[in-house]
Short mmCIF file of C-alpha atoms in Angstrom, two decimals:
data_model
loop_
_atom_site.label_atom_id
_atom_site.label_comp_id
_atom_site.label_asym_id
_atom_site.label_seq_id
_atom_site.Cartn_x
_atom_site.Cartn_y
_atom_site.Cartn_z
CA MET A 262 20.34 4.78 -137.42
CA LYS A 263 21.40 7.45 -134.39
CA ASN A 264 19.67 8.54 -131.53
CA THR A 265 22.54 11.66 -131.31
CA LYS A 266 20.58 16.12 -130.68
CA TRP A 267 18.21 17.63 -133.49
CA THR A 268 20.86 20.11 -135.31
CA LYS A 269 19.10 23.66 -136.38
CA GLU A 270 20.34 22.20 -140.68
CA GLU A 271 18.47 18.97 -139.84
CA GLU A 272 15.05 20.44 -138.45
CA GLU A 273 15.24 22.88 -141.58
CA TYR A 274 16.09 20.20 -143.05
CA LEU A 275 12.44 18.10 -141.78
CA ARG A 276 10.78 21.50 -142.10
CA GLU A 277 10.50 22.38 -145.37
CA ASN A 278 10.38 18.18 -146.31
CA TYR A 279 8.83 16.58 -143.93
CA LYS A 280 4.65 15.83 -145.58
CA LYS A 281 6.91 16.41 -149.29
CA VAL A 282 9.29 13.52 -149.87
CA SER A 283 9.27 9.61 -149.14
CA GLU A 284 9.71 8.17 -145.94
CA SER A 285 12.58 6.70 -146.99
CA GLU A 286 13.91 9.78 -148.13
CA LEU A 287 13.65 10.59 -145.36
CA GLU A 288 15.00 8.95 -143.38
CA GLU A 289 18.23 8.43 -145.68
CA LYS A 290 19.19 12.11 -145.57
CA LEU A 291 18.99 12.68 -141.48
CA ASN A 292 20.28 9.10 -141.17
CA ARG A 293 16.89 8.49 -138.67
CA ASN A 294 14.37 6.18 -138.71
CA ILE A 295 10.42 7.26 -139.97
CA LYS A 296 9.74 7.19 -135.74
CA ALA A 297 12.19 8.89 -134.87
CA ILE A 298 11.75 11.47 -137.50
CA CYS A 299 8.18 12.19 -136.72
CA GLN A 300 8.14 12.28 -133.54
CA LYS A 301 9.94 14.92 -134.37
CA ALA A 302 7.47 16.67 -136.56
CA ARG A 303 5.14 17.14 -133.91
CA ARG A 304 7.01 17.85 -131.58
CA MET A 305 7.83 20.53 -134.03
CA GLY A 306 4.05 21.08 -135.41
CA LEU A 307 5.01 19.73 -138.72
CA SER A 308 2.01 16.78 -138.33
CA ALA A 309 -0.76 18.34 -140.01
CA SER A 310 -1.89 16.37 -143.44
CA ILE A 311 -1.56 18.75 -147.10
CA LYS A 312 -4.84 18.56 -148.19
CA TRP A 313 -5.36 16.61 -150.86
CA THR A 314 -7.02 18.21 -153.94
CA LYS A 315 -9.21 17.27 -156.50
CA GLU A 316 -6.90 16.27 -158.83
CA GLU A 317 -4.94 14.79 -156.91
CA ASP A 318 -8.67 12.44 -155.68
CA ASN A 319 -9.07 11.73 -159.03
CA TYR A 320 -5.76 10.94 -160.25
CA LEU A 321 -5.05 8.38 -157.23
CA LYS A 322 -8.72 6.62 -158.62
CA GLU A 323 -8.10 6.15 -162.46
CA ASN A 324 -4.45 4.23 -161.54
CA TRP A 325 -5.03 2.32 -158.56
CA GLY A 326 -4.59 -0.84 -159.16
CA LYS A 327 -2.90 0.25 -162.70
CA LEU A 328 0.69 2.17 -161.21
CA LYS A 329 2.68 0.57 -158.08
CA ILE A 330 2.49 2.19 -155.24
CA ASP A 331 6.22 3.98 -155.37
CA THR A 332 4.57 6.05 -158.62
CA LEU A 333 1.81 6.37 -157.28
CA CYS A 334 3.89 8.43 -154.97
CA LYS A 335 6.43 10.42 -156.21
CA ARG A 336 3.78 11.42 -158.63
CA LEU A 337 1.87 13.08 -155.97
CA ASN A 338 5.18 13.77 -154.04
CA ARG A 339 3.69 12.00 -150.80
CA SER A 340 3.94 9.84 -148.03
CA LYS A 341 3.05 5.64 -149.00
CA ARG A 342 1.70 5.60 -145.42
CA ALA A 343 -0.91 8.80 -147.14
CA VAL A 344 -1.05 7.01 -150.32
CA GLN A 345 -2.25 3.85 -149.37
CA GLU A 346 -4.04 5.97 -146.77
CA ARG A 347 -6.03 8.15 -148.40
CA ALA A 348 -6.71 5.02 -150.88
CA TYR A 349 -8.13 2.48 -148.80
CA ARG A 350 -9.75 5.26 -146.14
CA THR A 351 -11.10 8.34 -147.53
CA LEU A 352 -11.46 7.01 -150.78
CA ASN A 353 -12.84 3.14 -150.50
CA LEU A 354 -10.46 1.84 -153.55
CA GLY A 355 -9.70 -1.27 -152.34
CA SER A 356 -6.64 -3.63 -152.32
CA GLN A 357 -4.39 -3.12 -155.77
CA LEU A 358 -1.82 -5.89 -155.68
CA GLN A 359 0.70 -5.17 -153.38
CA TRP A 360 3.22 -6.84 -152.20
CA TYR A 361 4.86 -6.48 -149.13
CA SER A 362 8.39 -7.84 -148.26
CA LEU A 363 9.39 -9.93 -144.93
CA LYS A 364 11.12 -6.43 -144.77
CA GLU A 365 7.68 -4.30 -145.22
CA VAL A 366 5.03 -6.53 -142.66
CA ALA A 367 8.07 -5.77 -139.97
CA ASP A 368 8.00 -1.95 -140.61
CA ILE A 369 4.05 -2.36 -140.89
CA THR A 370 3.46 -4.43 -138.20
CA GLY A 371 6.92 -3.88 -135.51
CA ILE A 372 7.27 -7.95 -135.95
CA ASN A 373 11.03 -9.46 -136.43
CA LYS A 374 10.94 -10.32 -139.85
CA ASP A 375 11.73 -14.09 -139.07
CA THR A 376 9.48 -13.80 -136.78
CA ILE A 377 7.30 -13.70 -140.06
CA ARG A 378 8.98 -16.17 -142.36
CA LYS A 379 8.78 -18.48 -139.37
CA LYS A 380 5.04 -18.78 -139.29
CA ILE A 381 3.83 -18.72 -142.25
CA ILE A 382 5.85 -22.21 -143.45
CA SER A 383 5.38 -23.23 -140.09
CA GLN A 384 0.68 -22.02 -140.28
CA ASN A 385 1.26 -22.79 -144.16
CA LEU A 386 0.13 -19.20 -144.96
CA PRO A 387 -1.07 -18.16 -148.59
CA HIS A 388 2.10 -15.85 -150.03
CA HIS A 389 3.32 -15.67 -152.68
CA ARG A 390 6.71 -16.87 -154.08
CA ALA A 391 9.41 -14.02 -155.67
CA LYS A 392 11.74 -15.35 -158.11
CA THR A 393 14.56 -13.35 -156.36
CA LYS A 394 16.25 -14.90 -154.00
CA GLN A 395 15.97 -11.21 -151.84
CA ARG A 396 11.95 -10.93 -151.38
CA PRO A 397 11.97 -14.87 -151.03
CA TYR A 398 8.01 -14.40 -148.97
CA MET A 399 5.86 -11.88 -150.11
CA LEU A 400 2.22 -11.83 -149.19
CA ASP A 401 -0.42 -9.17 -150.65
CA ILE A 402 -3.58 -7.26 -148.83
CA ASN A 403 -5.60 -9.83 -148.84
CA GLN A 404 -2.73 -12.50 -147.67
CA LEU A 405 -1.22 -9.50 -144.76
CA MET A 406 -4.65 -10.04 -143.45
CA LYS A 407 -4.60 -13.56 -142.96
CA PHE A 408 -2.07 -13.41 -141.31
CA LEU A 409 -2.54 -10.81 -138.60
CA LYS A 410 -5.16 -12.58 -137.81
CA GLU A 411 -4.15 -15.79 -137.34
CA ASN A 412 -0.83 -14.12 -135.60
CA GLN A 413 -3.11 -11.88 -133.35
CA ASP A 414 -0.46 -12.14 -129.92
CA LEU A 415 2.61 -10.75 -132.13
CA TRP A 416 1.06 -7.32 -132.65
CA ARG A 417 -1.07 -4.37 -131.47
CA TYR A 418 -3.34 -2.12 -133.73
CA ASP A 419 -2.02 0.90 -132.07
CA SER A 420 1.17 -0.21 -133.94
CA LEU A 421 0.16 -0.75 -136.88
CA THR A 422 1.18 1.90 -139.56
CA ILE A 423 -1.10 2.03 -142.09
CA ASN A 424 -5.29 0.48 -142.42
CA VAL A 425 -5.22 -2.27 -144.36
CA PHE A 426 -9.00 -3.11 -143.24
CA GLU A 427 -12.43 -2.40 -142.70
CA LEU A 428 -12.98 -1.30 -138.78
CA LYS A 429 -16.63 -3.47 -139.25
CA THR A 430 -14.18 -6.54 -139.08
CA LYS A 431 -15.28 -9.00 -136.05
CA TRP A 432 -12.63 -10.30 -135.20
CA LEU A 433 -10.73 -6.66 -135.35
CA VAL A 434 -13.28 -5.13 -132.84
CA GLU A 435 -12.61 -8.13 -130.58
CA LYS A 436 -8.36 -7.55 -130.89
CA ILE A 437 -8.86 -3.59 -130.24
CA GLU A 438 -10.65 -3.68 -127.35
CA LYS A 439 -8.36 -7.02 -126.43
CA ASP A 440 -5.64 -4.88 -127.24
CA LYS A 441 -6.96 -1.99 -124.29
CA THR A 442 -7.39 -3.82 -122.37
CA THR A 443 -4.12 -4.80 -122.22
CA LEU A 444 -2.43 -2.33 -122.08
CA LYS A 445 -3.75 -0.90 -119.06
CA LYS A 446 -2.70 -3.72 -117.74
CA TYR A 447 0.47 -3.62 -119.15
CA ASN A 448 1.01 0.56 -119.17
CA LYS A 449 3.73 0.79 -116.86
CA SER A 450 7.24 2.04 -116.30
CA TRP A 451 10.81 0.56 -117.75
CA THR A 452 12.81 -0.34 -114.87
CA ASP A 453 17.08 -0.58 -115.29
CA TYR A 454 16.70 -3.72 -114.22
CA GLU A 455 13.93 -4.64 -116.89
CA ASP A 456 15.92 -3.14 -119.87
CA LYS A 457 19.68 -5.42 -119.21
CA VAL A 458 17.49 -8.71 -118.78
CA MET A 459 16.04 -7.88 -122.52
CA LEU A 460 19.50 -6.57 -123.67
CA ASP A 461 20.91 -9.18 -122.33
CA ARG A 462 18.77 -11.88 -123.97
CA VAL A 463 19.59 -10.63 -126.80
CA LYS A 464 22.52 -10.43 -126.90
CA ARG A 465 21.76 -14.60 -126.25
CA GLY A 466 19.43 -14.86 -129.38
CA TYR A 467 16.02 -15.31 -126.81
CA SER A 468 12.93 -14.57 -129.35
CA TYR A 469 10.88 -11.09 -128.08
CA GLU A 470 8.19 -13.63 -126.57
CA GLN A 471 9.97 -15.69 -124.65
CA ILE A 472 11.62 -12.42 -123.62
CA ALA A 473 7.99 -11.08 -122.57
CA GLN A 474 6.30 -14.16 -120.79
CA GLU A 475 10.27 -13.49 -118.88
CA LEU A 476 9.41 -9.97 -118.26
CA GLY A 477 5.97 -10.19 -117.80
CA ARG A 478 5.35 -7.93 -120.94
CA THR A 479 3.04 -8.00 -123.81
CA THR A 480 5.62 -9.87 -127.54
CA GLN A 481 4.80 -6.35 -128.70
CA GLY A 482 5.81 -4.15 -125.44
CA VAL A 483 9.40 -5.88 -125.67
CA ILE A 484 9.53 -5.08 -129.69
CA GLY A 485 8.47 -1.43 -129.22
CA ARG A 486 10.45 -1.01 -126.24
CA HIS A 487 14.46 -2.26 -128.62
CA ARG A 488 13.18 -0.66 -131.42
CA PHE A 489 12.34 2.79 -130.18
CA LYS A 490 13.82 2.81 -126.94
CA TYR A 491 17.38 1.74 -128.92
CA ASN A 492 16.84 2.03 -132.64
CA TYR A 493 17.20 -1.50 -133.73
CA ARG A 494 15.98 -1.61 -137.37
CA TYR A 495 15.73 -4.88 -138.80
#
C-alpha cells in the first residue's frame, strides 16, 4: 500500500464510489489501506452514512443467516462493516454463522495474526479448523468474543472495526473504562527515538508486547503506530 499525496483522479474516484463499493475494492483501486481511505473520506466530507431504506432492511432481515455476508454486501451495494453494524446494532439480528479468518480477526482487532494463532493454541480457545491449508483457523462471532475477553491486554475498544457485542456486557463495560483511563495516561506524542527503537525491534523480530514493555507504551499503541504511521499491513 502506498503512502503518497492523493491525486485529483483518486479523489474523484473516492467521491464517486465511497460507501458504494466494498472496502476491498476501494483498497485495490486506490492501492491504499482502508484506514487511510476512511480518513481521507472524512476530510472530504464523505463519511456521512447513506440512509438505509425500508426495502434494504427487509432484505437484510429475510436473508441474514441464509446468505454469506460478502453476498449481502454485493446485493446491497454496501461495505461489510456497514452491513454488520446494521444487523448487529440497529436491527438486533444477532450473529449468523459467519467465520472470520485470522487475517480478518487481525483487521478487526489490530492484533498480529501470528499472535492470534498462538493465543488460540496456548489458551485452548474454541475455534473452527477449516479444511483448506490457507485458512486453518477460523472464529465465529461467539468464539471471537471469547478470544477478546481472554486477551483484553492486546486490543483497545476504540480500535475495533466492527461492533460484535452488546454494551451491557459487564466485562466490556469494565474494559472500556480501563481503556479510557489508559488512553489518558499514554496519549503522548511519539519521539523520533521511539520510532527508531520500534522499527529496529520489529526488524529484529521482537513482538509488539516486548516493544511496548521496553518503551513504556501499550501494545495496541505500538501496533497502531507501526501499522498506520508506516503503512504496515498483515
